[in-house]
Amino acid sequence: MTTTPRNPTTALPGRPPVVDRATWQAARDELLVREKAHTREGDALAAARRRLPMVEFDGAVEVVGPDGPVPFLDLFQGRDELVVYKHMWYDGAPHQGQCEGCTMTTWQLRDTVYLDARGVSFAVLTTGRWDEVASFVEFMGYTQPWYSVRGVEEPVGGAMGYLTCFLRDGDRAFLTYSTTGRGNEPVAGSFGLLDRTPFGRGEAWEDKPEGWPEGSHACWYWRSDADGNATWGPTSRPVPQWTRPGATPVETLGRHGHH
């Protein structure tokens, strides 16, 4: 049986050209040069982070966890390094009304065994009242340490949405690094994988080939309804919540439902 090859210029209208493997490999090798330069610059940035000056603060300041108030130094669990994620919180909001971005980030940090093996502890901090936080943590099935830093000043408390690193030297504590916004992306491996797929994240800001599917607003896929349709509305939840027992559609998210 003889088949007629499809014309690569018309087979996929509005998309990158269809080529033979050798031509693809040449283009891939050219891109690899840029990717390696990006990796080396990332290594240089990491080296610069290790040389940032530090801020000493009172490590005895108390935070509230499942066992009540404990000094911040306890979060190191005897290790010298600590990474925390500062989870935004909306007082009085139901589980589905909590921040979809922080839920997305924290969901991908459920297992930190490799940090532990490297001698780095991990914890989640939030400004919510502990009784509300404890209920949310139980619902989500989180096993990493969570603490309320309500009323605690920076660098332990303060603004949320940050990834922050600390160093301990005996009973002394130091702030070493902090970021927010897209600086949190290394925590979420899904972003790196989506950036390597043909259609990317599906967000409108991305630079795409002419004719590629149009993107939607940033983070449009972080919330969905019970059928998996991305949406912001009274029956939507942060996507990971649909895997939890008791996550059913509701009529209202409360006053913090749209954010």
Tab-separated table of C-alpha atoms in Angstrom:
chain	number	residue	atom	x	y	z
A	1	MET	CA	0.000	0.000	0.000
A	2	THR	CA	1.395	3.374	-0.987
A	3	THR	CA	0.709	6.456	1.037
A	4	THR	CA	1.195	10.011	-0.059
A	5	PRO	CA	3.351	12.049	2.335
A	6	ARG	CA	1.581	15.048	3.753
A	7	ASN	CA	2.909	18.402	2.668
A	8	PRO	CA	4.749	19.740	5.753
A	9	THR	CA	3.774	23.279	4.835
A	10	THR	CA	0.050	22.514	4.948
A	11	ALA	CA	-0.259	19.540	7.311
A	12	LEU	CA	-0.548	21.667	10.451
A	13	PRO	CA	-1.738	25.156	9.521
A	14	GLY	CA	-0.521	27.907	11.801
A	15	ARG	CA	1.893	25.644	13.685
A	16	PRO	CA	5.660	25.120	13.583
A	17	PRO	CA	6.893	23.333	10.440
A	18	VAL	CA	6.974	19.542	10.244
A	19	VAL	CA	10.529	18.426	9.427
A	20	ASP	CA	12.678	15.299	9.351
A	21	ARG	CA	14.468	14.106	12.486
A	22	ALA	CA	17.877	15.459	11.433
A	23	THR	CA	16.496	18.952	10.878
A	24	TRP	CA	14.683	18.777	14.221
A	25	GLN	CA	17.886	17.645	15.968
A	26	ALA	CA	19.847	20.555	14.526
A	27	ALA	CA	17.248	23.032	15.797
A	28	ARG	CA	17.140	21.245	19.155
A	29	ASP	CA	20.941	21.422	19.488
A	30	GLU	CA	20.847	25.145	18.744
A	31	LEU	CA	18.274	25.684	21.496
A	32	LEU	CA	20.326	23.520	23.862
A	33	VAL	CA	23.156	26.051	23.740
A	34	ARG	CA	20.798	28.684	25.108
A	35	GLU	CA	19.366	26.270	27.700
A	36	LYS	CA	22.836	25.443	29.011
A	37	ALA	CA	23.668	29.148	29.276
A	38	HIS	CA	20.433	29.591	31.241
A	39	THR	CA	21.440	26.729	33.565
A	40	ARG	CA	24.896	28.191	34.156
A	41	GLU	CA	23.397	31.600	34.937
A	42	GLY	CA	21.067	29.875	37.391
A	43	ASP	CA	24.081	28.305	39.085
A	44	ALA	CA	25.706	31.737	39.312
A	45	LEU	CA	22.547	33.196	40.869
A	46	ALA	CA	22.472	30.358	43.418
A	47	ALA	CA	26.076	31.127	44.320
A	48	ALA	CA	25.140	34.774	44.819
A	49	ARG	CA	22.244	33.770	47.088
A	50	ARG	CA	24.669	31.852	49.288
A	51	ARG	CA	26.638	35.078	49.731
A	52	LEU	CA	23.714	37.315	50.674
A	53	PRO	CA	24.114	39.054	54.043
A	54	MET	CA	21.946	37.642	56.839
A	55	VAL	CA	19.513	39.235	59.282
A	56	GLU	CA	19.547	37.993	62.865
A	57	PHE	CA	16.250	37.887	64.747
A	58	ASP	CA	14.842	36.447	67.955
A	59	GLY	CA	14.483	32.722	67.379
A	60	ALA	CA	12.577	32.374	70.644
A	61	VAL	CA	9.515	34.131	69.183
A	62	GLU	CA	6.541	31.808	69.532
A	63	VAL	CA	4.410	30.332	66.777
A	64	VAL	CA	1.345	28.123	67.294
A	65	GLY	CA	1.120	24.538	66.090
A	66	PRO	CA	-0.749	21.346	67.008
A	67	ASP	CA	0.972	21.256	70.402
A	68	GLY	CA	0.297	24.911	71.151
A	69	PRO	CA	2.865	27.734	71.253
A	70	VAL	CA	6.458	26.739	70.496
A	71	PRO	CA	9.613	28.792	69.861
A	72	PHE	CA	10.426	29.337	66.195
A	73	LEU	CA	13.744	27.523	66.690
A	74	ASP	CA	11.778	24.288	67.191
A	75	LEU	CA	10.826	24.387	63.503
A	76	PHE	CA	14.428	23.539	62.614
A	77	GLN	CA	13.871	20.097	64.220
A	78	GLY	CA	17.495	20.054	65.300
A	79	ARG	CA	18.794	20.856	61.821
A	80	ASP	CA	20.716	23.978	60.841
A	81	GLU	CA	18.661	24.999	57.807
A	82	LEU	CA	14.953	25.676	57.400
A	83	VAL	CA	12.769	26.468	54.397
A	84	VAL	CA	9.243	27.749	54.989
A	85	TYR	CA	6.374	28.531	52.708
A	86	LYS	CA	4.188	31.398	53.917
A	87	HIS	CA	0.637	30.423	53.023
A	88	MET	CA	-1.881	33.247	52.533
A	89	TRP	CA	-5.012	33.001	54.657
A	90	TYR	CA	-8.547	34.381	54.474
A	91	ASP	CA	-10.169	34.478	57.899
A	92	GLY	CA	-13.524	32.763	58.061
A	93	ALA	CA	-13.433	31.484	54.501
A	94	PRO	CA	-14.426	27.855	53.834
A	95	HIS	CA	-11.768	25.471	52.571
A	96	GLN	CA	-12.633	26.123	48.930
A	97	GLY	CA	-12.251	29.858	49.510
A	98	GLN	CA	-8.605	29.675	50.539
A	99	CYS	CA	-5.896	30.845	48.128
A	100	GLU	CA	-5.653	28.615	45.061
A	101	GLY	CA	-2.075	29.766	44.396
A	102	CYS	CA	-0.829	28.867	47.866
A	103	THR	CA	-2.794	25.610	47.714
A	104	MET	CA	-1.120	24.784	44.408
A	105	THR	CA	2.334	25.512	45.805
A	106	THR	CA	1.880	23.703	49.111
A	107	TRP	CA	0.310	20.655	47.428
A	108	GLN	CA	3.581	20.113	45.570
A	109	LEU	CA	5.539	20.281	48.834
A	110	ARG	CA	3.702	17.509	50.650
A	111	ASP	CA	6.751	15.229	50.641
A	112	THR	CA	10.012	16.901	51.663
A	113	VAL	CA	11.978	13.731	52.421
A	114	TYR	CA	14.853	14.829	50.186
A	115	LEU	CA	15.132	18.147	52.000
A	116	ASP	CA	15.266	16.254	55.274
A	117	ALA	CA	17.969	13.963	53.890
A	118	ARG	CA	19.984	17.039	52.937
A	119	GLY	CA	19.669	18.390	56.489
A	120	VAL	CA	17.012	20.987	55.654
A	121	SER	CA	13.722	21.159	57.550
A	122	PHE	CA	10.487	22.440	56.042
A	123	ALA	CA	7.354	24.042	57.482
A	124	VAL	CA	4.314	25.993	56.342
A	125	LEU	CA	3.488	29.250	58.106
A	126	THR	CA	0.230	31.173	57.855
A	127	THR	CA	-1.536	34.046	59.579
A	128	GLY	CA	-4.760	32.103	60.101
A	129	ARG	CA	-6.086	31.308	63.553
A	130	TRP	CA	-4.862	27.866	64.525
A	131	ASP	CA	-8.312	26.318	64.892
A	132	GLU	CA	-9.175	27.269	61.299
A	133	VAL	CA	-5.754	26.241	60.028
A	134	ALA	CA	-5.916	22.852	61.759
A	135	SER	CA	-9.260	22.106	60.098
A	136	PHE	CA	-7.900	23.041	56.671
A	137	VAL	CA	-4.753	20.952	57.158
A	138	GLU	CA	-6.837	17.935	58.170
A	139	PHE	CA	-9.156	18.363	55.192
A	140	MET	CA	-6.260	18.627	52.743
A	141	GLY	CA	-4.463	15.651	54.259
A	142	TYR	CA	-1.228	17.590	54.685
A	143	THR	CA	1.479	15.909	56.731
A	144	GLN	CA	4.152	18.617	56.697
A	145	PRO	CA	4.422	20.848	59.801
A	146	TRP	CA	2.038	23.833	59.824
A	147	TYR	CA	2.122	26.782	62.227
A	148	SER	CA	0.112	29.925	62.791
A	149	VAL	CA	2.202	33.100	62.922
A	150	ARG	CA	-0.761	35.358	63.624
A	151	GLY	CA	0.445	38.622	65.127
A	152	VAL	CA	4.119	37.674	64.720
A	153	GLU	CA	6.364	40.255	63.074
A	154	GLU	CA	8.678	39.651	60.131
A	155	PRO	CA	10.730	37.760	59.212
A	156	VAL	CA	8.744	34.929	60.833
A	157	GLY	CA	5.333	36.518	60.271
A	158	GLY	CA	4.386	39.474	58.114
A	159	ALA	CA	3.280	39.265	54.496
A	160	MET	CA	2.395	35.836	53.125
A	161	GLY	CA	2.977	34.217	49.721
A	162	TYR	CA	6.708	33.978	50.284
A	163	LEU	CA	9.268	31.196	50.151
A	164	THR	CA	11.766	31.995	52.890
A	165	CYS	CA	14.998	30.412	54.117
A	166	PHE	CA	16.585	30.519	57.548
A	167	LEU	CA	19.839	29.420	59.197
A	168	ARG	CA	20.336	28.341	62.798
A	169	ASP	CA	23.574	28.592	64.738
A	170	GLY	CA	22.939	27.145	68.162
A	171	ASP	CA	20.209	29.316	69.678
A	172	ARG	CA	20.706	32.101	67.135
A	173	ALA	CA	18.423	32.418	64.076
A	174	PHE	CA	19.048	34.243	60.806
A	175	LEU	CA	16.993	35.191	57.753
A	176	THR	CA	19.020	34.320	54.650
A	177	TYR	CA	16.703	34.521	51.622
A	178	SER	CA	13.111	35.270	50.655
A	179	THR	CA	11.097	35.545	47.474
A	180	THR	CA	7.530	35.866	46.263
A	181	GLY	CA	5.500	35.921	43.071
A	182	ARG	CA	7.116	33.969	40.268
A	183	GLY	CA	10.176	33.503	42.442
A	184	ASN	CA	8.182	30.709	44.084
A	185	GLU	CA	7.965	28.749	40.825
A	186	PRO	CA	10.919	26.384	41.461
A	187	VAL	CA	8.796	24.789	44.186
A	188	ALA	CA	6.106	23.848	41.656
A	189	GLY	CA	7.532	21.280	39.261
A	190	SER	CA	4.360	21.395	37.172
A	191	PHE	CA	5.419	24.764	35.763
A	192	GLY	CA	8.717	23.402	34.474
A	193	LEU	CA	6.970	20.499	32.782
A	194	LEU	CA	4.288	22.704	31.227
A	195	ASP	CA	6.972	25.042	29.881
A	196	ARG	CA	8.349	22.086	27.924
A	197	THR	CA	5.058	20.964	26.418
A	198	PRO	CA	3.914	22.126	22.948
A	199	PHE	CA	1.182	24.450	24.247
A	200	GLY	CA	2.977	25.582	27.417
A	201	ARG	CA	0.917	26.805	30.356
A	202	GLY	CA	-1.954	27.952	28.196
A	203	GLU	CA	-1.690	31.477	29.574
A	204	ALA	CA	-2.275	34.592	27.479
A	205	TRP	CA	1.035	36.278	28.333
A	206	GLU	CA	3.138	33.496	26.789
A	207	ASP	CA	4.926	34.019	23.461
A	208	LYS	CA	3.453	31.379	21.144
A	209	PRO	CA	3.765	30.457	17.457
A	210	GLU	CA	1.257	32.175	15.199
A	211	GLY	CA	-1.952	30.161	15.133
A	212	TRP	CA	-1.244	28.346	18.413
A	213	PRO	CA	-4.231	28.003	20.798
A	214	GLU	CA	-4.952	31.294	22.517
A	215	GLY	CA	-4.150	31.371	26.202
A	216	SER	CA	-6.364	32.437	29.054
A	217	HIS	CA	-5.592	34.615	32.069
A	218	ALA	CA	-2.667	33.623	34.266
A	219	CYS	CA	-3.326	30.653	36.542
A	220	TRP	CA	-6.741	29.943	34.971
A	221	TYR	CA	-6.278	26.221	35.634
A	222	TRP	CA	-5.712	26.529	39.388
A	223	ARG	CA	-9.423	26.271	40.190
A	224	SER	CA	-12.040	23.967	38.713
A	225	ASP	CA	-15.571	22.727	39.216
A	226	ALA	CA	-16.445	19.145	40.097
A	227	ASP	CA	-16.234	18.123	36.435
A	228	GLY	CA	-12.707	19.439	36.068
A	229	ASN	CA	-13.634	22.559	34.115
A	230	ALA	CA	-11.376	25.473	34.955
A	231	THR	CA	-13.525	28.208	36.442
A	232	TRP	CA	-13.754	30.869	39.141
A	233	GLY	CA	-17.169	30.775	40.734
A	234	PRO	CA	-19.419	29.528	43.513
A	235	THR	CA	-18.883	25.847	42.681
A	236	SER	CA	-15.123	25.965	42.083
A	237	ARG	CA	-12.281	24.888	44.332
A	238	PRO	CA	-8.484	24.881	44.168
A	239	VAL	CA	-7.856	21.894	41.906
A	240	PRO	CA	-6.098	19.628	44.480
A	241	GLN	CA	-9.103	19.827	46.775
A	242	TRP	CA	-11.197	17.653	44.478
A	243	THR	CA	-9.018	14.694	45.496
A	244	ARG	CA	-9.953	15.149	49.172
A	245	PRO	CA	-12.877	13.405	50.886
A	246	GLY	CA	-15.817	15.724	51.382
A	247	ALA	CA	-14.929	18.114	48.568
A	248	THR	CA	-18.381	18.647	47.075
A	249	PRO	CA	-19.848	21.588	45.112
A	250	VAL	CA	-21.305	24.281	47.321
A	251	GLU	CA	-23.579	27.231	46.709
A	252	THR	CA	-21.305	29.936	48.043
A	253	LEU	CA	-17.658	30.504	48.758
A	254	GLY	CA	-18.276	33.325	51.178
A	255	ARG	CA	-16.982	36.828	50.742
A	256	HIS	CA	-13.462	35.635	49.833
A	257	GLY	CA	-14.584	33.241	47.117
A	258	HIS	CA	-13.363	35.333	44.173
A	259	HIS	CA	-9.714	36.306	44.391
